[in-house]
mmCIF file of C-alpha atoms and ligand atoms in Angstrom:
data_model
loop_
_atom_site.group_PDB
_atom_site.id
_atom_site.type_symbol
_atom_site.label_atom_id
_atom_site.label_comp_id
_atom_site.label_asym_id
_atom_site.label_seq_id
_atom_site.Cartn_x
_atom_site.Cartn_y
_atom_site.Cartn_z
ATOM 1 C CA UNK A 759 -64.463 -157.343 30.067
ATOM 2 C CA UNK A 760 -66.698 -154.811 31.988
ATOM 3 C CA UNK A 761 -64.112 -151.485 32.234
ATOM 4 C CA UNK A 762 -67.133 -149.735 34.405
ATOM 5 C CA UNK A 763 -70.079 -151.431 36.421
ATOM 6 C CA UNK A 764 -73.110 -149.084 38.001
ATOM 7 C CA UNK A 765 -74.522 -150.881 40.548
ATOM 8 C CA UNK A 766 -77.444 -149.633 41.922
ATOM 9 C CA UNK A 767 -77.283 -146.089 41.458
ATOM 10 C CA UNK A 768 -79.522 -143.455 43.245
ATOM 11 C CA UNK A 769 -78.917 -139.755 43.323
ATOM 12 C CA UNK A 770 -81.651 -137.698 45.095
ATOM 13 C CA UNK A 771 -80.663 -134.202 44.952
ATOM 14 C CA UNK A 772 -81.202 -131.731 48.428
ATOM 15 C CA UNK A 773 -84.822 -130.452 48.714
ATOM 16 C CA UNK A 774 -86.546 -132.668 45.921
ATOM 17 C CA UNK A 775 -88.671 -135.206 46.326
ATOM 18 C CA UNK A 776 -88.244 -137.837 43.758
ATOM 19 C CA UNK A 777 -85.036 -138.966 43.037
ATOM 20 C CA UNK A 778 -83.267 -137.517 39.610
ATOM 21 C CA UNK A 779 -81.652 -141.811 39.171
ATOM 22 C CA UNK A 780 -83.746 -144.210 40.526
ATOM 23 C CA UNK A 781 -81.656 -147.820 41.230
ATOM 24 C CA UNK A 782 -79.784 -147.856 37.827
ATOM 25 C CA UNK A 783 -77.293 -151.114 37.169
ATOM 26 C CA UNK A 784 -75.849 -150.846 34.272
ATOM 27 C CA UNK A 785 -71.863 -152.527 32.847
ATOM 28 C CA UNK A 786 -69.722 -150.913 30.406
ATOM 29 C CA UNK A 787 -67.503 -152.763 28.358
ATOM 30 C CA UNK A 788 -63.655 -152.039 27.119
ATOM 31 C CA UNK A 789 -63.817 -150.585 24.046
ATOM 32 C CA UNK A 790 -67.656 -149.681 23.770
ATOM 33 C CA UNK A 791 -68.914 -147.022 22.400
ATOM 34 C CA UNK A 792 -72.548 -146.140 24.231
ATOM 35 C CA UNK A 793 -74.822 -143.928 23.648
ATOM 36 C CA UNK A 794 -77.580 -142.643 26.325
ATOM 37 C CA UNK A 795 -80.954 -141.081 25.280
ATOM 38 C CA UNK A 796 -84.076 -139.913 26.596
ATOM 39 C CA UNK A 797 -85.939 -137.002 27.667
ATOM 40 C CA UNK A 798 -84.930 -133.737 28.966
ATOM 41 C CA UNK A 799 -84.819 -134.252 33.020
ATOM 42 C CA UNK A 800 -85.097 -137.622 32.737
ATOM 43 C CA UNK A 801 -81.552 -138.502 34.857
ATOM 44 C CA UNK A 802 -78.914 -138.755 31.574
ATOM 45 C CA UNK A 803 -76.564 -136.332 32.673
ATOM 46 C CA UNK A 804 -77.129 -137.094 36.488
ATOM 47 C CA UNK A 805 -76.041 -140.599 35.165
ATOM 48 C CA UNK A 806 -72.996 -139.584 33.152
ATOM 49 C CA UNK A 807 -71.813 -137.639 36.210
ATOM 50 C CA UNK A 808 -72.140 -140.426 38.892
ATOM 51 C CA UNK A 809 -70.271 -143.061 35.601
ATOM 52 C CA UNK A 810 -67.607 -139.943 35.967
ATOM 53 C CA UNK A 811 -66.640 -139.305 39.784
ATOM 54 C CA UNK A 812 -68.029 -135.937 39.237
ATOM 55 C CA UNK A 813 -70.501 -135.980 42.261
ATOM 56 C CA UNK A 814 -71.523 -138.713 44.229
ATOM 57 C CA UNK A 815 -75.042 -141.053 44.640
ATOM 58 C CA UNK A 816 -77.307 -141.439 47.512
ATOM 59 C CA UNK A 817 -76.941 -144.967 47.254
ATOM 60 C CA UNK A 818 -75.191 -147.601 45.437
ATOM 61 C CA UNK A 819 -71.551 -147.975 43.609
ATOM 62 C CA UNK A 820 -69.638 -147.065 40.426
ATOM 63 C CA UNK A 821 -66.729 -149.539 39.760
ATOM 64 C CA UNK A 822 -64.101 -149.054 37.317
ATOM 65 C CA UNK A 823 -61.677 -151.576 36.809
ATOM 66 C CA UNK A 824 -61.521 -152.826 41.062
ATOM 67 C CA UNK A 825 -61.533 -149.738 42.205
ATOM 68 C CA UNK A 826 -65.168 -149.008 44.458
ATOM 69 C CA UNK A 827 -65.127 -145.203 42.715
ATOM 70 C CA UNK A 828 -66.946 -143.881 45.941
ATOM 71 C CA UNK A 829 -64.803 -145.318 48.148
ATOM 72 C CA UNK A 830 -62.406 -142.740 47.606
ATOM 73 C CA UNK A 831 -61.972 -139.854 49.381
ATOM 74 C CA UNK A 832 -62.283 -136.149 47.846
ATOM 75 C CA UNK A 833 -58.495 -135.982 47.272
ATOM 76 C CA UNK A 834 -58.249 -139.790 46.152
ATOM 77 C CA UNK A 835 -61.858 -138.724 43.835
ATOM 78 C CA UNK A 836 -60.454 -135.965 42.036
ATOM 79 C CA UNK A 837 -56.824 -137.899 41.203
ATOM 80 C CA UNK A 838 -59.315 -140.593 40.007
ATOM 81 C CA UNK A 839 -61.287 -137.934 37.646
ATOM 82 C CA UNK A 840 -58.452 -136.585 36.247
ATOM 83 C CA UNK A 841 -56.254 -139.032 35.295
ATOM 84 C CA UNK A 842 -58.973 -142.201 34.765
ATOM 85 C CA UNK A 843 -61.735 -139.674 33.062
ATOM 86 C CA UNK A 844 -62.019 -137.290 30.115
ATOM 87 C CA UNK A 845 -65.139 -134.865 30.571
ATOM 88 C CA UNK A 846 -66.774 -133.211 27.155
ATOM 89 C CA UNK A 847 -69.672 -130.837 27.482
ATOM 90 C CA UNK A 848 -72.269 -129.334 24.809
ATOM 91 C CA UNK A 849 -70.514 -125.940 25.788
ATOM 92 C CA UNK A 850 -67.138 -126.047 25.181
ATOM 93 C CA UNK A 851 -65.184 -124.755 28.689
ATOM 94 C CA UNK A 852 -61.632 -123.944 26.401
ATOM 95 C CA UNK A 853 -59.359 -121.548 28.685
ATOM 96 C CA UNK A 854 -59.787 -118.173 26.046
ATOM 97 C CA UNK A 855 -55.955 -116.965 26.621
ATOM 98 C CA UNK A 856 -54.635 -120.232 25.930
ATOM 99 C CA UNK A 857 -53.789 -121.798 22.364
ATOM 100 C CA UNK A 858 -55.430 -124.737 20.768
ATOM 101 C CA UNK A 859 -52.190 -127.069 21.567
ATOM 102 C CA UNK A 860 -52.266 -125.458 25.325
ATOM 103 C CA UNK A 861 -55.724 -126.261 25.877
ATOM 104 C CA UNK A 862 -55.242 -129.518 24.932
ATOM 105 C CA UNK A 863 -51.794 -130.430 27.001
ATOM 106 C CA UNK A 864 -53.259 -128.663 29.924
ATOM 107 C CA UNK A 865 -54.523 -131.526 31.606
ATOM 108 C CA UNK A 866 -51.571 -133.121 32.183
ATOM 109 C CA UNK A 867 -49.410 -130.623 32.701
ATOM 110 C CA UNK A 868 -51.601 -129.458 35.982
ATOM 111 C CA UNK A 869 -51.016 -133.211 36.763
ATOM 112 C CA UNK A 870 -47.099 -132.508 36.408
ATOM 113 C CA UNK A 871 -46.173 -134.308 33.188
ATOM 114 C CA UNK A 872 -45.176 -133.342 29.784
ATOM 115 C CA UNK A 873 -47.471 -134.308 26.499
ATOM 116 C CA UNK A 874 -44.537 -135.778 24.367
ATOM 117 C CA UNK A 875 -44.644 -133.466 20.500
ATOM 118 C CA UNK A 876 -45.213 -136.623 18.888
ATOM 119 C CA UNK A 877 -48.343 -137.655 20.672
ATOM 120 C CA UNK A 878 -49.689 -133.979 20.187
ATOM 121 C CA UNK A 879 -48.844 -133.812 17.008
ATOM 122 C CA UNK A 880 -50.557 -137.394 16.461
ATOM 123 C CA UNK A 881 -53.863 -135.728 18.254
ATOM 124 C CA UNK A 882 -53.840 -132.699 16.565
ATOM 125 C CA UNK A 883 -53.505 -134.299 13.167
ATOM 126 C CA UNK A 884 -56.791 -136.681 14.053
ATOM 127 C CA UNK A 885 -58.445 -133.512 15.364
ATOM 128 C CA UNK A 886 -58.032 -131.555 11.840
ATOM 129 C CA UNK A 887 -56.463 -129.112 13.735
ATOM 130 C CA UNK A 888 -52.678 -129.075 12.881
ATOM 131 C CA UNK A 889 -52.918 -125.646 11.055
ATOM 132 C CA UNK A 890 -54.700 -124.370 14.400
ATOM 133 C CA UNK A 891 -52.214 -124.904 16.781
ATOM 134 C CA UNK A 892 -51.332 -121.512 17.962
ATOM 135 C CA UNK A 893 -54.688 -119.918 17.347
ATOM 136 C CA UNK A 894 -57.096 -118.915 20.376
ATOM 137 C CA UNK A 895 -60.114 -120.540 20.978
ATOM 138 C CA UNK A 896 -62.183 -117.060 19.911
ATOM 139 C CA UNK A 897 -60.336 -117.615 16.543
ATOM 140 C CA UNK A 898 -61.989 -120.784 16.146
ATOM 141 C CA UNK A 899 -65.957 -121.949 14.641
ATOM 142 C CA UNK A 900 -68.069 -124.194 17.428
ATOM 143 C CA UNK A 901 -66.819 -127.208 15.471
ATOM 144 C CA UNK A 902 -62.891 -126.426 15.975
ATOM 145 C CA UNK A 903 -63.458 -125.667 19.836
ATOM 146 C CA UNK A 904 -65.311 -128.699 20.304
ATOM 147 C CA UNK A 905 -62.734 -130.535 18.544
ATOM 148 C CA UNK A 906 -59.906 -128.604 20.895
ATOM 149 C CA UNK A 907 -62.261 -130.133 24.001
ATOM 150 C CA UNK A 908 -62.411 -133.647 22.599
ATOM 151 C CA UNK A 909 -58.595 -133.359 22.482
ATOM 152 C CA UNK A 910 -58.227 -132.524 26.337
ATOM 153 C CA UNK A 911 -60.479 -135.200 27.006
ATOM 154 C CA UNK A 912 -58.333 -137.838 25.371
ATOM 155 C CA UNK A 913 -54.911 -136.673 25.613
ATOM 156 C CA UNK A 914 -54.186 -138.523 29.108
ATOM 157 C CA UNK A 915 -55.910 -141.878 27.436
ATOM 158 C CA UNK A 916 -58.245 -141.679 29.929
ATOM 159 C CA UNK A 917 -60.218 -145.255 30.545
ATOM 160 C CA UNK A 918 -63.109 -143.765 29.601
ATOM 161 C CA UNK A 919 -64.463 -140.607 28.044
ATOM 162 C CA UNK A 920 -68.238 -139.142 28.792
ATOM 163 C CA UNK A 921 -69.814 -136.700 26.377
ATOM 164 C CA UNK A 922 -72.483 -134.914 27.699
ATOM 165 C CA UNK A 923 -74.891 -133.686 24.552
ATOM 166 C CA UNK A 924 -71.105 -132.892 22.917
ATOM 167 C CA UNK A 925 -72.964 -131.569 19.159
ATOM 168 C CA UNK A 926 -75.872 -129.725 20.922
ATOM 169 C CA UNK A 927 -74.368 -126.575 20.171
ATOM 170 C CA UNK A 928 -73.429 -127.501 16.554
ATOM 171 C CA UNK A 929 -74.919 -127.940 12.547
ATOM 172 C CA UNK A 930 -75.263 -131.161 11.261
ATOM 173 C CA UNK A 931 -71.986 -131.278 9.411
ATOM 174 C CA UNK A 932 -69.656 -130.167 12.492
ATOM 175 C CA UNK A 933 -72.108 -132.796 14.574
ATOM 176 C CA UNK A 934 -70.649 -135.341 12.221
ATOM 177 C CA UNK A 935 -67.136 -133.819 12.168
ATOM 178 C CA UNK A 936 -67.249 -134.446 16.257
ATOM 179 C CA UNK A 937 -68.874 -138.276 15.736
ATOM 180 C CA UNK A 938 -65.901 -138.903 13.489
ATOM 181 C CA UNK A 939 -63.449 -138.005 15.702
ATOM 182 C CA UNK A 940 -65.055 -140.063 18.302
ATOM 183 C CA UNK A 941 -65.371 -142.982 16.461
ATOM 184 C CA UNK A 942 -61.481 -142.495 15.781
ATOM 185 C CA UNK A 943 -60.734 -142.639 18.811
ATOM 186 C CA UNK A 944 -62.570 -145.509 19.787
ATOM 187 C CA UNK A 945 -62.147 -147.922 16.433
ATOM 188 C CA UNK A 946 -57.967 -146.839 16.696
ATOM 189 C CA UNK A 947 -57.545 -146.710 20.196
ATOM 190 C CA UNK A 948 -60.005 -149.100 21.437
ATOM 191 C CA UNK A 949 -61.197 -145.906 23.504
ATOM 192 C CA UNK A 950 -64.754 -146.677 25.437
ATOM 193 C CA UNK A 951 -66.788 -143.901 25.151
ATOM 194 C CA UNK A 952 -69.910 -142.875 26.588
ATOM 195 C CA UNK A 953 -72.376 -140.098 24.632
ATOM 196 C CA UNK A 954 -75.777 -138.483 26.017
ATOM 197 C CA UNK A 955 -77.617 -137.395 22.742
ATOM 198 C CA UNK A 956 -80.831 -136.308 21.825
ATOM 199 C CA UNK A 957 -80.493 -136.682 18.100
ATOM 200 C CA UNK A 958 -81.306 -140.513 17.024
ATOM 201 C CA UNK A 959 -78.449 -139.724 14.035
ATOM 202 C CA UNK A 960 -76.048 -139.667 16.449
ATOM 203 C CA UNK A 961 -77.592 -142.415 18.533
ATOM 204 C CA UNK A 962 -77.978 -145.250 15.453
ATOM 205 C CA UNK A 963 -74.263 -145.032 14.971
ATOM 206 C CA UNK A 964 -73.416 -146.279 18.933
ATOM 207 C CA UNK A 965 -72.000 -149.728 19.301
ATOM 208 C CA UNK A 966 -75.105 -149.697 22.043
ATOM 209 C CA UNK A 967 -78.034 -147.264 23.348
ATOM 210 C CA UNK A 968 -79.788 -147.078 26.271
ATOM 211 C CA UNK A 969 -82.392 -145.081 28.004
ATOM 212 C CA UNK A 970 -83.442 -143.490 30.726
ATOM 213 C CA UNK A 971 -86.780 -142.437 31.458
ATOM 214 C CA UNK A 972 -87.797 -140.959 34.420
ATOM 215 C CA UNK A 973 -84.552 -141.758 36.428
ATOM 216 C CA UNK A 974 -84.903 -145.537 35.354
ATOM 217 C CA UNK A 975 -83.131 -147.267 33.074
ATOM 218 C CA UNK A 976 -85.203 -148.841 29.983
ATOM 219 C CA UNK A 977 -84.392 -151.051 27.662
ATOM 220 C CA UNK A 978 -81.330 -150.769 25.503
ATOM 221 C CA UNK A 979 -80.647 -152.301 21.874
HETATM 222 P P1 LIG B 2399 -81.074 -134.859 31.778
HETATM 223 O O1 LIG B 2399 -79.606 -134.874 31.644
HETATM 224 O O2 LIG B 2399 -81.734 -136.120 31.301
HETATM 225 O O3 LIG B 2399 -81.702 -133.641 31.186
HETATM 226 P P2 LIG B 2399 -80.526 -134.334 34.573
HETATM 227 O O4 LIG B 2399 -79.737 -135.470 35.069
HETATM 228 O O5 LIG B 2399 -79.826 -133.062 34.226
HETATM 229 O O6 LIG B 2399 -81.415 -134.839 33.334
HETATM 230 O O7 LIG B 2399 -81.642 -133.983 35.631
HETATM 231 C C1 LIG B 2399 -82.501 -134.977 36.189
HETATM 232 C C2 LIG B 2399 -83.402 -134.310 37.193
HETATM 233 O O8 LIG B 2399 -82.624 -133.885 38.307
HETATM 234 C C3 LIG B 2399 -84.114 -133.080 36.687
HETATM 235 O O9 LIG B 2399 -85.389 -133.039 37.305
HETATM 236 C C4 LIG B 2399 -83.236 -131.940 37.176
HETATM 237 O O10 LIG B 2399 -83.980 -130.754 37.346
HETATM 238 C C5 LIG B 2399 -82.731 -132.487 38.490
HETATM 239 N N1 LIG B 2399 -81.392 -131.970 38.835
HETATM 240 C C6 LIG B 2399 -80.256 -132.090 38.098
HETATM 241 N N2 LIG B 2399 -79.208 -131.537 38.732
HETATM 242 C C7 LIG B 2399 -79.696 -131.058 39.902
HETATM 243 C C8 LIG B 2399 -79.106 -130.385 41.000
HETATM 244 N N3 LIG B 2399 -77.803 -130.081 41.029
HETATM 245 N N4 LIG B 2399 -79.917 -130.046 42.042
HETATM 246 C C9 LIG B 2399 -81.219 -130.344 42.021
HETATM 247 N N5 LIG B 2399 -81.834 -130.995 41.013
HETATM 248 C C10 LIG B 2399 -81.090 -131.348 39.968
HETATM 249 P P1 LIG B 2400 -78.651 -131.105 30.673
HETATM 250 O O1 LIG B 2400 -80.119 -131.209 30.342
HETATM 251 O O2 LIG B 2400 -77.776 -131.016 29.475
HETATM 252 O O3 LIG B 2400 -78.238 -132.089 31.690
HETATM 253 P P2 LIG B 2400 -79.241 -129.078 32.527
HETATM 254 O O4 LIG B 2400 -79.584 -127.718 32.048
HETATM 255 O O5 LIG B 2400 -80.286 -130.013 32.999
HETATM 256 O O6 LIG B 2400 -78.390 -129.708 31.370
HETATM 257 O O7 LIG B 2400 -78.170 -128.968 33.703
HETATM 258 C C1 LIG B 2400 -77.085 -128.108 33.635
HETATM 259 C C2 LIG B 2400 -76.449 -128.027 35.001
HETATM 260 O O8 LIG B 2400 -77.405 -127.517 35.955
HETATM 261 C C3 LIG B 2400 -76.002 -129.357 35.558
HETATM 262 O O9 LIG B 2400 -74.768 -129.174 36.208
HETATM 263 C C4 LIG B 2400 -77.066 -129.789 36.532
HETATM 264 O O10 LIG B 2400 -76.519 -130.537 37.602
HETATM 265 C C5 LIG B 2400 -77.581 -128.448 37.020
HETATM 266 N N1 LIG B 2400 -79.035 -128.539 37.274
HETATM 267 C C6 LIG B 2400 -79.968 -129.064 36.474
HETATM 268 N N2 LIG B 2400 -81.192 -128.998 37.022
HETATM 269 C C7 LIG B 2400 -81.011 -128.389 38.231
HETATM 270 C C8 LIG B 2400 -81.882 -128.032 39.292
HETATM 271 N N3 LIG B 2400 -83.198 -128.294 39.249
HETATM 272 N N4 LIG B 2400 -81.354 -127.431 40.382
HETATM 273 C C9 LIG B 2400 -80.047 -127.181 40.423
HETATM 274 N N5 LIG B 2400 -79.165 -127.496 39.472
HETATM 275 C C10 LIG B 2400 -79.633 -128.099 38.391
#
Protein backbone atom coordinates (compact mmCIF):
# COMPACT_ATOMS: atom_id res chain seq x y z
CA UNK A 1 0.00 0.00 0.00
CA UNK A 2 1.41 3.43 -1.16
CA UNK A 3 1.66 5.48 2.52
CA UNK A 4 2.92 8.67 0.26
CA UNK A 5 2.35 9.41 -3.58
CA UNK A 6 4.31 12.58 -5.38
CA UNK A 7 2.51 13.41 -8.17
CA UNK A 8 3.94 15.67 -10.36
CA UNK A 9 6.09 17.72 -8.35
CA UNK A 10 7.64 21.12 -9.42
CA UNK A 11 9.29 23.59 -7.14
CA UNK A 12 10.81 26.67 -8.90
CA UNK A 13 12.28 28.79 -6.33
CA UNK A 14 11.74 33.05 -6.58
CA UNK A 15 14.26 34.65 -9.01
CA UNK A 16 15.75 31.39 -10.69
CA UNK A 17 15.28 30.27 -13.80
CA UNK A 18 15.22 26.58 -13.98
CA UNK A 19 13.28 24.82 -11.69
CA UNK A 20 15.25 23.07 -8.52
CA UNK A 21 12.28 19.61 -9.17
CA UNK A 22 11.27 19.27 -12.47
CA UNK A 23 7.69 17.02 -12.72
CA UNK A 24 8.78 14.27 -10.21
CA UNK A 25 6.03 11.22 -9.56
CA UNK A 26 7.20 9.11 -7.40
CA UNK A 27 4.98 6.35 -4.53
CA UNK A 28 6.21 5.37 -1.27
CA UNK A 29 5.26 2.32 0.25
CA UNK A 30 4.32 1.35 4.13
CA UNK A 31 7.13 0.15 5.61
CA UNK A 32 9.92 1.12 2.98
CA UNK A 33 12.93 2.12 3.65
CA UNK A 34 14.27 4.57 0.56
CA UNK A 35 17.11 5.99 -0.05
CA UNK A 36 17.65 9.19 -2.47
CA UNK A 37 21.02 9.99 -4.17
CA UNK A 38 22.56 12.19 -6.55
CA UNK A 39 24.51 15.21 -6.96
CA UNK A 40 24.93 18.21 -4.92
CA UNK A 41 22.04 20.77 -6.27
CA UNK A 42 20.52 18.32 -8.06
CA UNK A 43 16.75 18.73 -6.21
CA UNK A 44 17.22 15.81 -3.20
CA UNK A 45 16.56 17.89 -0.41
CA UNK A 46 14.06 20.21 -2.36
CA UNK A 47 12.37 16.72 -2.80
CA UNK A 48 12.51 15.51 0.79
CA UNK A 49 11.00 18.86 1.82
CA UNK A 50 7.97 18.95 -0.60
CA UNK A 51 7.56 14.52 0.61
CA UNK A 52 7.57 16.50 4.21
CA UNK A 53 4.99 19.54 4.20
CA UNK A 54 7.95 21.64 4.87
CA UNK A 55 7.39 24.15 1.93
CA UNK A 56 5.21 23.87 -0.82
CA UNK A 57 5.61 23.09 -4.98
CA UNK A 58 4.85 25.23 -7.87
CA UNK A 59 2.87 22.60 -9.22
CA UNK A 60 1.60 19.25 -8.54
CA UNK A 61 0.54 17.15 -5.20
CA UNK A 62 1.98 15.19 -2.25
CA UNK A 63 -0.56 12.61 -0.88
CA UNK A 64 -0.21 10.79 2.23
CA UNK A 65 -2.61 8.36 3.14
CA UNK A 66 -6.05 10.55 1.41
CA UNK A 67 -5.07 13.47 2.57
CA UNK A 68 -4.08 16.12 -0.72
CA UNK A 69 -0.92 17.44 1.69
CA UNK A 70 -1.22 20.93 -0.10
CA UNK A 71 -4.58 21.23 0.31
CA UNK A 72 -4.15 22.23 3.70
CA UNK A 73 -3.92 25.40 4.95
CA UNK A 74 -0.75 26.85 6.96
CA UNK A 75 -2.39 25.99 10.32
CA UNK A 76 -3.91 22.57 8.98
CA UNK A 77 0.12 22.15 7.22
CA UNK A 78 1.99 22.52 10.25
CA UNK A 79 -0.55 20.08 12.53
CA UNK A 80 0.10 17.76 9.52
CA UNK A 81 4.13 18.15 9.89
CA UNK A 82 4.19 17.64 13.29
CA UNK A 83 2.23 14.97 14.18
CA UNK A 84 2.33 12.84 10.55
CA UNK A 85 6.31 13.73 10.02
CA UNK A 86 9.62 13.26 11.82
CA UNK A 87 12.39 15.69 10.31
CA UNK A 88 16.34 14.59 10.78
CA UNK A 89 19.04 16.86 9.46
CA UNK A 90 22.97 16.34 8.85
CA UNK A 91 23.25 19.08 11.67
CA UNK A 92 21.71 18.08 14.57
CA UNK A 93 19.14 21.19 15.78
CA UNK A 94 19.06 19.57 19.76
CA UNK A 95 17.69 22.51 22.13
CA UNK A 96 21.43 22.96 24.21
CA UNK A 97 19.62 23.63 27.77
CA UNK A 98 17.53 20.72 27.46
CA UNK A 99 18.45 16.97 28.43
CA UNK A 100 18.75 14.07 26.12
CA UNK A 101 15.18 12.59 27.40
CA UNK A 102 13.74 16.40 27.02
CA UNK A 103 14.86 16.76 23.63
CA UNK A 104 13.40 13.80 22.71
CA UNK A 105 9.70 14.17 24.48
CA UNK A 106 9.64 17.68 23.29
CA UNK A 107 7.71 17.14 20.36
CA UNK A 108 4.85 16.04 21.83
CA UNK A 109 4.70 17.79 24.68
CA UNK A 110 4.48 21.27 22.49
CA UNK A 111 1.61 19.20 20.90
CA UNK A 112 0.06 18.85 24.56
CA UNK A 113 0.58 15.17 25.39
CA UNK A 114 2.70 13.22 27.68
CA UNK A 115 5.50 10.54 26.28
CA UNK A 116 4.42 7.58 28.59
CA UNK A 117 8.18 6.37 30.77
CA UNK A 118 7.77 3.16 29.23
CA UNK A 119 7.81 4.20 25.63
CA UNK A 120 10.87 6.54 26.47
CA UNK A 121 12.50 4.24 28.18
CA UNK A 122 11.82 1.67 25.18
CA UNK A 123 13.43 4.58 22.75
CA UNK A 124 16.14 5.41 24.75
CA UNK A 125 17.21 1.83 25.24
CA UNK A 126 17.16 1.33 21.12
CA UNK A 127 18.99 4.67 20.92
CA UNK A 128 22.05 3.40 23.26
CA UNK A 129 21.33 6.19 25.19
CA UNK A 130 19.80 5.04 28.56
CA UNK A 131 22.96 6.08 30.58
CA UNK A 132 22.54 9.62 28.76
CA UNK A 133 19.38 10.61 29.84
CA UNK A 134 20.02 13.63 31.88
CA UNK A 135 23.13 14.76 30.09
CA UNK A 136 23.10 17.97 27.71
CA UNK A 137 23.50 17.75 24.26
CA UNK A 138 27.22 19.64 24.58
CA UNK A 139 28.01 16.57 26.81
CA UNK A 140 27.44 14.38 24.02
CA UNK A 141 29.93 13.09 20.63
CA UNK A 142 28.11 13.88 16.98
CA UNK A 143 27.00 10.25 17.11
CA UNK A 144 24.95 10.56 20.57
CA UNK A 145 23.25 13.94 19.34
CA UNK A 146 22.31 12.50 16.20
CA UNK A 147 20.99 9.61 17.93
CA UNK A 148 19.01 12.20 20.51
CA UNK A 149 17.52 13.74 16.92
CA UNK A 150 16.56 10.37 15.48
CA UNK A 151 14.68 9.92 18.79
CA UNK A 152 12.52 13.21 18.37
CA UNK A 153 11.87 12.21 15.01
CA UNK A 154 10.27 8.93 15.96
CA UNK A 155 8.87 9.39 19.27
CA UNK A 156 5.26 10.55 17.94
CA UNK A 157 5.42 7.33 15.37
CA UNK A 158 5.25 9.60 12.82
CA UNK A 159 3.99 7.91 9.27
CA UNK A 160 6.99 8.67 7.90
CA UNK A 161 10.45 9.88 8.79
CA UNK A 162 12.87 11.97 6.19
CA UNK A 163 16.59 12.12 6.80
CA UNK A 164 18.22 14.67 5.10
CA UNK A 165 22.19 13.59 4.64
CA UNK A 166 21.57 12.39 8.62
CA UNK A 167 25.68 10.85 8.84
CA UNK A 168 27.19 13.80 6.84
CA UNK A 169 28.56 15.17 9.84
CA UNK A 170 29.81 11.80 11.22
CA UNK A 171 32.91 8.84 10.95
CA UNK A 172 32.14 5.78 9.47
CA UNK A 173 31.43 3.88 12.65
CA UNK A 174 28.81 6.51 14.20
CA UNK A 175 27.42 6.59 10.29
CA UNK A 176 26.69 2.96 10.93
CA UNK A 177 25.63 3.44 14.58
CA UNK A 178 22.77 5.97 12.98
CA UNK A 179 21.90 3.24 9.92
CA UNK A 180 21.33 0.76 12.71
CA UNK A 181 19.07 2.60 14.52
CA UNK A 182 17.20 3.32 11.43
CA UNK A 183 16.93 0.06 10.28
CA UNK A 184 15.48 -0.67 13.91
CA UNK A 185 13.08 1.30 13.56
CA UNK A 186 11.91 0.33 10.36
CA UNK A 187 12.46 -3.78 10.51
CA UNK A 188 10.58 -3.47 14.40
CA UNK A 189 8.22 -0.92 13.78
CA UNK A 190 7.49 -1.29 10.23
CA UNK A 191 8.60 2.54 10.21
CA UNK A 192 8.92 3.93 6.34
CA UNK A 193 11.75 5.91 6.12
CA UNK A 194 13.13 8.10 3.64
CA UNK A 195 17.24 8.93 3.54
CA UNK A 196 19.13 11.52 1.14
CA UNK A 197 22.80 10.17 1.12
CA UNK A 198 25.75 10.72 -0.72
CA UNK A 199 27.70 7.73 0.47
CA UNK A 200 26.72 4.48 -1.76
CA UNK A 201 27.45 2.44 1.85
CA UNK A 202 24.64 3.87 3.14
CA UNK A 203 22.68 3.73 -0.09
CA UNK A 204 23.27 -0.35 -0.89
CA UNK A 205 21.64 -1.09 2.41
CA UNK A 206 18.00 0.79 1.33
CA UNK A 207 15.10 -1.49 0.70
CA UNK A 208 15.11 0.96 -2.64
CA UNK A 209 17.24 3.98 -4.24
CA UNK A 210 16.47 6.47 -6.44
CA UNK A 211 17.91 9.46 -8.11
CA UNK A 212 17.65 12.65 -8.99
CA UNK A 213 19.61 14.38 -11.43
CA UNK A 214 19.12 17.67 -12.41
CA UNK A 215 15.63 18.10 -10.72
CA UNK A 216 14.43 14.81 -12.55
CA UNK A 217 13.94 11.74 -11.27
CA UNK A 218 16.16 8.75 -12.84
CA UNK A 219 15.96 5.46 -12.58
CA UNK A 220 15.78 3.65 -9.29
CA UNK A 221 16.84 -0.11 -8.42
P1 LIG B 1 20.42 18.91 -3.13
O1 LIG B 1 19.69 18.59 -1.89
O2 LIG B 1 20.39 17.81 -4.15
O3 LIG B 1 21.81 19.40 -2.87
P2 LIG B 1 18.65 21.20 -3.24
O4 LIG B 1 17.28 20.67 -3.29
O5 LIG B 1 19.18 21.71 -1.94
O6 LIG B 1 19.64 20.09 -3.85
O7 LIG B 1 18.79 22.36 -4.29
C1 LIG B 1 18.37 22.22 -5.65
C2 LIG B 1 18.60 23.53 -6.36
O8 LIG B 1 17.71 24.50 -5.84
C3 LIG B 1 19.99 24.10 -6.19
O9 LIG B 1 20.33 24.76 -7.40
C4 LIG B 1 19.82 25.10 -5.05
O10 LIG B 1 20.78 26.13 -5.13
C5 LIG B 1 18.42 25.60 -5.29
N1 LIG B 1 17.75 26.00 -4.04
C6 LIG B 1 17.52 25.22 -2.95
N2 LIG B 1 16.84 25.90 -2.01
C7 LIG B 1 16.64 27.14 -2.51
C8 LIG B 1 16.00 28.30 -2.02
N3 LIG B 1 15.42 28.33 -0.81
N4 LIG B 1 15.97 29.40 -2.83
C9 LIG B 1 16.54 29.37 -4.04
N5 LIG B 1 17.16 28.29 -4.57
C10 LIG B 1 17.21 27.19 -3.82
P1 LIG C 1 21.84 20.30 1.03
O1 LIG C 1 22.80 20.21 -0.13
O2 LIG C 1 22.16 19.37 2.14
O3 LIG C 1 20.43 20.31 0.58
P2 LIG C 1 22.11 23.10 0.99
O4 LIG C 1 23.35 23.72 1.52
O5 LIG C 1 21.88 22.96 -0.46
O6 LIG C 1 22.02 21.71 1.72
O7 LIG C 1 20.84 23.86 1.58
C1 LIG C 1 20.76 24.24 2.91
C2 LIG C 1 19.59 25.18 3.07
O8 LIG C 1 19.80 26.36 2.26
C3 LIG C 1 18.27 24.62 2.63
O9 LIG C 1 17.28 25.03 3.54
C4 LIG C 1 18.00 25.18 1.25
O10 LIG C 1 16.62 25.37 1.02
C5 LIG C 1 18.72 26.52 1.35
N1 LIG C 1 19.31 26.85 0.03
C6 LIG C 1 20.04 26.06 -0.76
N2 LIG C 1 20.41 26.68 -1.89
C7 LIG C 1 19.88 27.93 -1.80
C8 LIG C 1 19.89 29.07 -2.65
N3 LIG C 1 20.50 29.05 -3.84
N4 LIG C 1 19.24 30.18 -2.24
C9 LIG C 1 18.63 30.19 -1.06
N5 LIG C 1 18.57 29.16 -0.21
C10 LIG C 1 19.18 28.04 -0.57
Amino acid sequence: MAILTADHLTKKYPGEDTPALDDVSLSIEAGEFLAIVGPSGSGKSTLLHLLGGVDRPTSGSVQLYDTDIYKLNETQLAIFRRRQVGLIYQFYNLMPELTVAENITLPTELDGKTVPAAILDELLATLGLQEKRGALPSQLSGGQQQRVAIGRALIGQPAIVLADEPTGNLDQRNSQEIMDVLHQANAKSGQTIVVITHDPAIAAQAGRVITIEDGRLKEGR
